[in-house]
């Protein structure tokens, strides 16, 4: 290609003719902001952030779509360009929930809560699983000081789509960069998703809003991985944040042996990615989504076991290996058989082969993917010519197992084989162990070890080596995997898999080492893969507490009205209930937001921030909740104080309502301060107005009332000099820990009592367990029976915050289970009829911006 | 007594096998069971039970009955077992105890009935607990006749707390024709039997079975109902003829040492509740966050400490007990200490925690302890542990379970007017009638005696049931 020369920002640059100006600039180290351009995609010009000024050309063309020409003089950083880009970004972000970007308390808040909240709907960066990897966020800090992002957010109110396997979709975050459907088209030719609807309702979507499974999607994950926002996300991987290590490896779930990136954090596989965004490198659903889940499956073999006198007993490795060697030595030539998977690494297969031939004079059988044991094996077991077996997978039927005199299982999860085995040796799998892999086409690929093993499991090549050593062999003196690799001369590739899983969901292999993959990664059952697990589908509760009303009143906040007469009869302001949605649920405390003794109902406001609140979010009117216990906790002390200021944020808006009502009834002047990230998240304004003498607002994006939070309004009220109004006598603040803590700091100097409702983790809620202990006035108190309401000036906030994070890791893990995917048959009926754009949205009352106060 | 037996034999009566060894209890292998939640002792077979029962001397004045807090007719039921009349044996048990399958498992027989057994003076005592368990299990598996219930009296009694004391009293009173409404704060009835005692010591199906038995008697059980919060005792008195408080000792004690609020420090109640009641070991099917630990230190030497340490093993962690006195002073049942040792719980005796160390995220990393030596006996008669100066050392661990006891739950004492409470928070009662200072209100179990045993709670429950019946009909 002919070389040309052009000038960008005063620097003369050589480039291939026809290269786009953006790429030329990038190559020269000149950064031009862009959201929609991607090195693996054709130029598109959707975001218009990469505009440049080219001398002699009219207007400001987008550099991603303008080819470089000889002698061009390009400016990328003029004042006019910067101002226009700011406006462009501002417009883009007006359709993207951006509260945190313009929040005056962002830095403190993010220090307080280093990881994003695991919300159902993302209504700000603090609730976004993509926060740590978001380029738009970084760009906005760089390009737009907070004051430049003035346009209020329009929240579209699209429903969350979470009924497909593996992926969650929240179109409310989409900035229409078009990367998702462009990469889908590039990789699959016939894309599963494209732009749907028009004008302001344009968004990515499938034909007729079918489910992704029904739209021909193969779940390669490219759209998720290329999405710059949190719109498309990987359900199990999304809350793990950015990986601390990325390793190029090989997927050995099938003989294809696709290359891929393995993402790990603290030695744990969190996700996998195709190694390049092109058709050849695409992964199948198993490679992209299931690989990580297999590693993290809760059920694994963790310790060696040896059967003694009929009991399978946990043993140290050395004893188990010795036992294996002893038992194997008791058999004659040819009486032992070794059965392993063809998809093992070359080293493991080689060592099995060597062990079989040199030490055991045994037959070795490598089972092809999806195949079962050797058909002649049953015969040989019956005629007694085979008496013992080393089996590395779920490869034997019950009859064969029973006929064996000695069975040694080398495996990663329990099966009938390991349950009946005389010796169980737990093996590391996939990326937990290193080696090389010959794929079905004969190429040798590297499989580096990049994650930690589970329990005491060991790499299989070492297990086989150590069995041989325990048998007294000196031919297995391998120290590293390379010692084994270098000895392999002539190994056969595994038999090819009969199907193309990367192109057809129906052709995914259903087994790994003879085990059903669905037993470790439940979602693949939705794709029709087999399972052996007998799963008890949680049935609709028949006994319990009837749901009278269930509604998402503003994004991510669910109003739940339940029939619980005994609670309604005795409830007092400031009390809470413990809820168990089903018999398998956690016991979770929710503050009482309202109750009605006559109808016997209670109302709670639940913010979806994890697995248990997601269970609440998915409830439906008319259904049942298994358990509601309460009212619990000490009620707020209600008396005539004078002026009472109620600060409410998030779920606290519901929680302060009954307190405000009682305070007002007791003759106080009640000023209520409502905090929300943005105007569209304010709820119960009318209800609060009824019980307040004055109602003030604070929003983190400044879209309504004070730009800031409850703490800022408290500060104003304390220093307010406009005569007439008395200074506050009591403050009450209920909301997130950060808000309450900040509010308390503001009122501390004034010594005006500031009551807060602490929200530690609870189990029983009646004082029995002490999980909720907090330090108040230097003493350990139980929030459930001594609180939850305390004077915030006396609370040890650091301790409270740390104790709230006790289960942070487990909470991420929990989200990938007990989740919402409905079985596909339930969706099928509706899928064709769906697709009318008004049905893809929630009817939120309050999502039109008001422009100013 | 022995002479008499010989005489009986001469008279041609059934020959007693005096001095025959006690039938051993078949158990799971310690190393297998340390990894599962299945019950450790497997129970007697029919033959073993008959053989063991035949060892009983059927004393005229059975001392064993005196050793039993609920005065079970021990020779009566043991004799029926010896004759192979298992169901009748179970019925005999039911005359005196509402929960034979439970007591047979968790009672400290070695300090009660079996301690008094005459046979024990020279040989091993009759395995009364194992026989009790056998009869109850047999009846449960083979179906037993419903108990006799007298005609309704029209009186209503509120029983607060569905634990051992509450179940005993409810069962007794229901049989006498009173209408019983039981209130339980948790979502499942059973109290400490479901949240505290682990599955491997007391399978939950047994508790469920006993609770179903109560329902058959017409007892109404309202779970999720916290008396003292949902409704007060005073409010109950407006509706019920009598109120029985059996809310137990549900307020965990902590050591009061620095660092105790670090993440990873649990009360035994929380630790056991998460695993037993909330089934956190079955995460993610059950949603309660599991406890993932490398090394669990349990502080304490009682049965609850043993339960916690053994539960820790079953979560696949290393498990250590730290106790400030020596093994001899441990209040736990000998069998439980033995089981814990056998399964691989490390014992750090004569060791007292000084403070808990944690990292910058307030996660526990270790426990600083000090070595103790035994000094002069204290009020309890046990030699008082005295710290050895300068002997501090650190045990690394990420999880600690504080199992040093419970105080009575304050919810009811706090909210009931005119209810006399001791300085320890226990409800004051007349020891004969279990009547409180408030007319029509009775109390029993750990809310009265502080943290004690299942059987003593049952004994008091029985006493209270008699007194309540008297109160209602007298």
mmCIF file of N, CA and C in Angstrom, chain A residues 572-643:
data_model
loop_
_atom_site.group_PDB
_atom_site.id
_atom_site.type_symbol
_atom_site.label_atom_id
_atom_site.label_comp_id
_atom_site.label_asym_id
_atom_site.label_seq_id
_atom_site.Cartn_x
_atom_site.Cartn_y
_atom_site.Cartn_z
ATOM 1 N N UNK A 572 -44.786 -0.859 65.351
ATOM 2 C CA UNK A 572 -44.557 0.528 65.751
ATOM 3 C C UNK A 572 -43.461 1.108 64.868
ATOM 4 N N UNK A 573 -43.416 2.449 64.752
ATOM 5 C CA UNK A 573 -42.432 3.061 63.856
ATOM 6 C C UNK A 573 -41.002 2.684 64.227
ATOM 7 N N UNK A 574 -40.197 2.360 63.215
ATOM 8 C CA UNK A 574 -38.793 2.031 63.436
ATOM 9 C C UNK A 574 -38.549 0.536 63.537
ATOM 10 N N UNK A 575 -39.613 -0.258 63.531
ATOM 11 C CA UNK A 575 -39.421 -1.706 63.657
ATOM 12 C C UNK A 575 -39.263 -2.359 62.288
ATOM 13 N N UNK A 576 -38.823 -3.606 62.326
ATOM 14 C CA UNK A 576 -38.570 -4.322 61.077
ATOM 15 C C UNK A 576 -39.158 -5.727 61.151
ATOM 16 N N UNK A 577 -39.142 -6.407 60.037
ATOM 17 C CA UNK A 577 -39.551 -7.814 60.010
ATOM 18 C C UNK A 577 -38.418 -8.629 59.395
ATOM 19 N N UNK A 578 -38.405 -9.919 59.708
ATOM 20 C CA UNK A 578 -37.483 -10.842 59.043
ATOM 21 C C UNK A 578 -38.310 -11.624 58.036
ATOM 22 N N UNK A 579 -37.811 -11.667 56.802
ATOM 23 C CA UNK A 579 -38.555 -12.316 55.730
ATOM 24 C C UNK A 579 -37.753 -13.491 55.180
ATOM 25 N N UNK A 580 -38.436 -14.595 54.982
ATOM 26 C CA UNK A 580 -37.856 -15.702 54.206
ATOM 27 C C UNK A 580 -38.802 -15.933 53.036
ATOM 28 N N UNK A 581 -38.329 -15.697 51.834
ATOM 29 C CA UNK A 581 -39.211 -15.820 50.676
ATOM 30 C C UNK A 581 -39.638 -17.274 50.486
ATOM 31 N N UNK A 582 -38.685 -18.204 50.620
ATOM 32 C CA UNK A 582 -39.024 -19.621 50.518
ATOM 33 C C UNK A 582 -38.326 -20.345 51.654
ATOM 34 N N UNK A 583 -38.575 -21.639 51.768
ATOM 35 C CA UNK A 583 -37.953 -22.400 52.864
ATOM 36 C C UNK A 583 -36.439 -22.483 52.707
ATOM 37 N N UNK A 584 -35.939 -22.256 51.487
ATOM 38 C CA UNK A 584 -34.497 -22.334 51.278
ATOM 39 C C UNK A 584 -33.823 -20.967 51.386
ATOM 40 N N UNK A 585 -34.624 -19.923 51.593
ATOM 41 C CA UNK A 585 -34.070 -18.568 51.574
ATOM 42 C C UNK A 585 -33.307 -18.243 52.836
ATOM 43 N N UNK A 586 -32.598 -17.104 52.775
ATOM 44 C CA UNK A 586 -32.000 -16.537 53.975
ATOM 45 C C UNK A 586 -33.088 -15.869 54.794
ATOM 46 N N UNK A 587 -32.782 -15.601 56.051
ATOM 47 C CA UNK A 587 -33.635 -14.730 56.847
ATOM 48 C C UNK A 587 -33.101 -13.323 56.672
ATOM 49 N N UNK A 588 -33.900 -12.438 56.097
ATOM 50 C CA UNK A 588 -33.411 -11.101 55.776
ATOM 51 C C UNK A 588 -34.292 -10.052 56.455
ATOM 52 N N UNK A 589 -33.675 -9.085 57.117
ATOM 53 C CA UNK A 589 -34.486 -8.037 57.756
ATOM 54 C C UNK A 589 -34.896 -6.941 56.766
ATOM 55 N N UNK A 590 -36.142 -6.538 56.792
ATOM 56 C CA UNK A 590 -36.617 -5.381 56.028
ATOM 57 C C UNK A 590 -37.405 -4.466 56.961
ATOM 58 N N UNK A 591 -37.150 -3.174 56.854
ATOM 59 C CA UNK A 591 -37.842 -2.222 57.715
ATOM 60 C C UNK A 591 -39.304 -2.112 57.302
ATOM 61 N N UNK A 592 -40.178 -1.957 58.286
ATOM 62 C CA UNK A 592 -41.600 -1.772 57.984
ATOM 63 C C UNK A 592 -41.805 -0.354 57.459
ATOM 64 N N UNK A 593 -42.372 -0.242 56.279
ATOM 65 C CA UNK A 593 -42.602 1.073 55.699
ATOM 66 C C UNK A 593 -44.029 1.546 55.949
ATOM 67 N N UNK A 594 -44.911 0.600 56.178
ATOM 68 C CA UNK A 594 -46.301 0.970 56.478
ATOM 69 C C UNK A 594 -47.036 -0.297 56.915
ATOM 70 N N UNK A 595 -48.185 -0.107 57.548
ATOM 71 C CA UNK A 595 -48.995 -1.251 57.942
ATOM 72 C C UNK A 595 -50.419 -0.771 58.143
ATOM 73 N N UNK A 596 -51.340 -1.714 58.139
ATOM 74 C CA UNK A 596 -52.741 -1.372 58.297
ATOM 75 C C UNK A 596 -53.384 -2.446 59.146
ATOM 76 N N UNK A 597 -53.710 -2.079 60.384
ATOM 77 C CA UNK A 597 -54.220 -3.072 61.308
ATOM 78 C C UNK A 597 -55.552 -3.636 60.830
ATOM 79 N N UNK A 598 -56.354 -2.771 60.189
ATOM 80 C CA UNK A 598 -57.677 -3.233 59.753
ATOM 81 C C UNK A 598 -57.586 -4.299 58.674
ATOM 82 N N UNK A 599 -56.760 -4.044 57.661
ATOM 83 C CA UNK A 599 -56.659 -5.027 56.584
ATOM 84 C C UNK A 599 -55.642 -6.106 56.927
ATOM 85 N N UNK A 600 -54.879 -5.896 57.997
ATOM 86 C CA UNK A 600 -53.893 -6.900 58.400
ATOM 87 C C UNK A 600 -52.722 -7.003 57.446
ATOM 88 N N UNK A 601 -52.382 -5.913 56.795
ATOM 89 C CA UNK A 601 -51.282 -5.985 55.829
ATOM 90 C C UNK A 601 -50.117 -5.092 56.265
ATOM 91 N N UNK A 602 -48.936 -5.466 55.812
ATOM 92 C CA UNK A 602 -47.750 -4.649 56.056
ATOM 93 C C UNK A 602 -47.077 -4.350 54.718
ATOM 94 N N UNK A 603 -46.350 -3.247 54.682
ATOM 95 C CA UNK A 603 -45.692 -2.846 53.440
ATOM 96 C C UNK A 603 -44.205 -2.683 53.686
ATOM 97 N N UNK A 604 -43.416 -3.205 52.754
ATOM 98 C CA UNK A 604 -41.970 -3.029 52.821
ATOM 99 C C UNK A 604 -41.488 -2.445 51.501
ATOM 100 N N UNK A 605 -40.384 -1.710 51.570
ATOM 101 C CA UNK A 605 -39.739 -1.261 50.352
ATOM 102 C C UNK A 605 -38.416 -2.001 50.269
ATOM 103 N N UNK A 606 -38.243 -2.786 49.224
ATOM 104 C CA UNK A 606 -37.055 -3.629 49.116
ATOM 105 C C UNK A 606 -36.238 -3.190 47.910
ATOM 106 N N UNK A 607 -34.968 -2.915 48.162
ATOM 107 C CA UNK A 607 -34.059 -2.520 47.087
ATOM 108 C C UNK A 607 -33.339 -3.774 46.615
ATOM 109 N N UNK A 608 -33.324 -4.015 45.328
ATOM 110 C CA UNK A 608 -32.699 -5.247 44.848
ATOM 111 C C UNK A 608 -31.187 -5.087 44.789
ATOM 112 N N UNK A 609 -30.488 -5.723 45.711
ATOM 113 C CA UNK A 609 -29.032 -5.576 45.785
ATOM 114 C C UNK A 609 -28.318 -6.902 45.999
ATOM 115 N N UNK A 610 -28.940 -8.019 45.647
ATOM 116 C CA UNK A 610 -28.281 -9.311 45.837
ATOM 117 C C UNK A 610 -29.284 -10.426 45.655
ATOM 118 N N UNK A 611 -28.853 -11.631 45.979
ATOM 119 C CA UNK A 611 -29.703 -12.789 45.697
ATOM 120 C C UNK A 611 -31.023 -12.765 46.454
ATOM 121 N N UNK A 612 -30.969 -12.448 47.750
ATOM 122 C CA UNK A 612 -32.199 -12.537 48.530
ATOM 123 C C UNK A 612 -33.201 -11.463 48.138
ATOM 124 N N UNK A 613 -32.712 -10.236 47.890
ATOM 125 C CA UNK A 613 -33.650 -9.197 47.471
ATOM 126 C C UNK A 613 -34.099 -9.436 46.028
ATOM 127 N N UNK A 614 -33.285 -10.142 45.251
ATOM 128 C CA UNK A 614 -33.753 -10.510 43.910
ATOM 129 C C UNK A 614 -34.926 -11.479 44.013
ATOM 130 N N UNK A 615 -34.871 -12.371 45.009
ATOM 131 C CA UNK A 615 -36.016 -13.263 45.209
ATOM 132 C C UNK A 615 -37.285 -12.438 45.447
ATOM 133 N N UNK A 616 -37.133 -11.363 46.209
ATOM 134 C CA UNK A 616 -38.290 -10.499 46.452
ATOM 135 C C UNK A 616 -38.712 -9.826 45.154
ATOM 136 N N UNK A 617 -37.724 -9.334 44.399
ATOM 137 C CA UNK A 617 -38.029 -8.615 43.160
ATOM 138 C C UNK A 617 -38.803 -9.493 42.179
ATOM 139 N N UNK A 618 -38.579 -10.793 42.250
ATOM 140 C CA UNK A 618 -39.218 -11.689 41.284
ATOM 141 C C UNK A 618 -40.575 -12.209 41.765
ATOM 142 N N UNK A 619 -40.985 -11.798 42.951
ATOM 143 C CA UNK A 619 -42.293 -12.244 43.456
ATOM 144 C C UNK A 619 -43.417 -11.615 42.655
ATOM 145 N N UNK A 620 -44.573 -12.275 42.722
ATOM 146 C CA UNK A 620 -45.717 -11.746 41.983
ATOM 147 C C UNK A 620 -46.926 -11.605 42.920
ATOM 148 N N UNK A 621 -47.744 -10.658 42.596
ATOM 149 C CA UNK A 621 -48.975 -10.463 43.358
ATOM 150 C C UNK A 621 -49.787 -11.749 43.409
ATOM 151 N N UNK A 622 -50.376 -12.015 44.560
ATOM 152 C CA UNK A 622 -51.193 -13.215 44.683
ATOM 153 C C UNK A 622 -50.399 -14.420 45.140
ATOM 154 N N UNK A 623 -49.069 -14.332 45.045
ATOM 155 C CA UNK A 623 -48.220 -15.443 45.479
ATOM 156 C C UNK A 623 -48.058 -15.451 46.988
ATOM 157 N N UNK A 624 -47.141 -16.290 47.436
ATOM 158 C CA UNK A 624 -46.946 -16.452 48.877
ATOM 159 C C UNK A 624 -45.487 -16.254 49.249
ATOM 160 N N UNK A 625 -45.281 -15.753 50.461
ATOM 161 C CA UNK A 625 -43.951 -15.693 51.054
ATOM 162 C C UNK A 625 -43.944 -16.698 52.185
ATOM 163 N N UNK A 626 -42.860 -17.463 52.322
ATOM 164 C CA UNK A 626 -42.857 -18.541 53.309
ATOM 165 C C UNK A 626 -42.974 -18.009 54.737
ATOM 166 N N UNK A 627 -42.158 -17.020 55.081
ATOM 167 C CA UNK A 627 -42.145 -16.570 56.478
ATOM 168 C C UNK A 627 -41.990 -15.062 56.604
ATOM 169 N N UNK A 628 -42.767 -14.485 57.498
ATOM 170 C CA UNK A 628 -42.610 -13.087 57.893
ATOM 171 C C UNK A 628 -42.669 -13.071 59.415
ATOM 172 N N UNK A 629 -41.619 -12.608 60.061
ATOM 173 C CA UNK A 629 -41.568 -12.574 61.517
ATOM 174 C C UNK A 629 -41.443 -11.134 61.983
ATOM 175 N N UNK A 630 -42.262 -10.765 62.951
ATOM 176 C CA UNK A 630 -42.111 -9.425 63.459
ATOM 177 C C UNK A 630 -43.338 -8.979 64.204
ATOM 178 N N UNK A 631 -43.421 -7.744 64.546
ATOM 179 C CA UNK A 631 -42.408 -6.707 64.343
ATOM 180 C C UNK A 631 -41.236 -6.907 65.303
ATOM 181 N N UNK A 632 -40.030 -6.602 64.841
ATOM 182 C CA UNK A 632 -38.833 -6.801 65.633
ATOM 183 C C UNK A 632 -38.116 -5.475 65.854
ATOM 184 N N UNK A 633 -37.221 -5.474 66.804
ATOM 185 C CA UNK A 633 -36.444 -4.268 67.106
ATOM 186 C C UNK A 633 -37.186 -3.337 68.031
ATOM 187 N N UNK A 634 -36.432 -2.374 68.601
ATOM 188 C CA UNK A 634 -37.040 -1.399 69.492
ATOM 189 C C UNK A 634 -37.664 -0.296 68.648
ATOM 190 N N UNK A 635 -38.888 0.100 68.973
ATOM 191 C CA UNK A 635 -39.495 1.210 68.230
ATOM 192 C C UNK A 635 -38.749 2.519 68.509
ATOM 193 N N UNK A 636 -38.923 3.472 67.621
ATOM 194 C CA UNK A 636 -38.328 4.781 67.846
ATOM 195 C C UNK A 636 -39.070 5.466 68.990
ATOM 196 N N UNK A 637 -38.318 6.188 69.781
ATOM 197 C CA UNK A 637 -38.924 6.960 70.850
ATOM 198 C C UNK A 637 -39.662 8.159 70.238
ATOM 199 N N UNK A 638 -40.981 8.143 70.348
ATOM 200 C CA UNK A 638 -41.775 9.223 69.764
ATOM 201 C C UNK A 638 -42.244 10.149 70.883
ATOM 202 N N UNK A 639 -41.856 11.379 70.837
ATOM 203 C CA UNK A 639 -42.397 12.363 71.777
ATOM 204 C C UNK A 639 -42.306 13.733 71.117
ATOM 205 N N UNK A 640 -42.754 14.735 71.827
ATOM 206 C CA UNK A 640 -42.682 16.072 71.222
ATOM 207 C C UNK A 640 -41.296 16.662 71.481
ATOM 208 N N UNK A 641 -40.512 16.741 70.404
ATOM 209 C CA UNK A 641 -39.161 17.276 70.514
ATOM 210 C C UNK A 641 -39.109 18.731 70.067
ATOM 211 N N UNK A 642 -40.000 19.106 69.154
ATOM 212 C CA UNK A 642 -39.948 20.416 68.539
ATOM 213 C C UNK A 642 -39.828 20.235 67.039
ATOM 214 N N UNK A 643 -38.655 20.515 66.508
ATOM 215 C CA UNK A 643 -38.452 20.318 65.073
ATOM 216 C C UNK A 643 -37.668 19.036 64.848
#
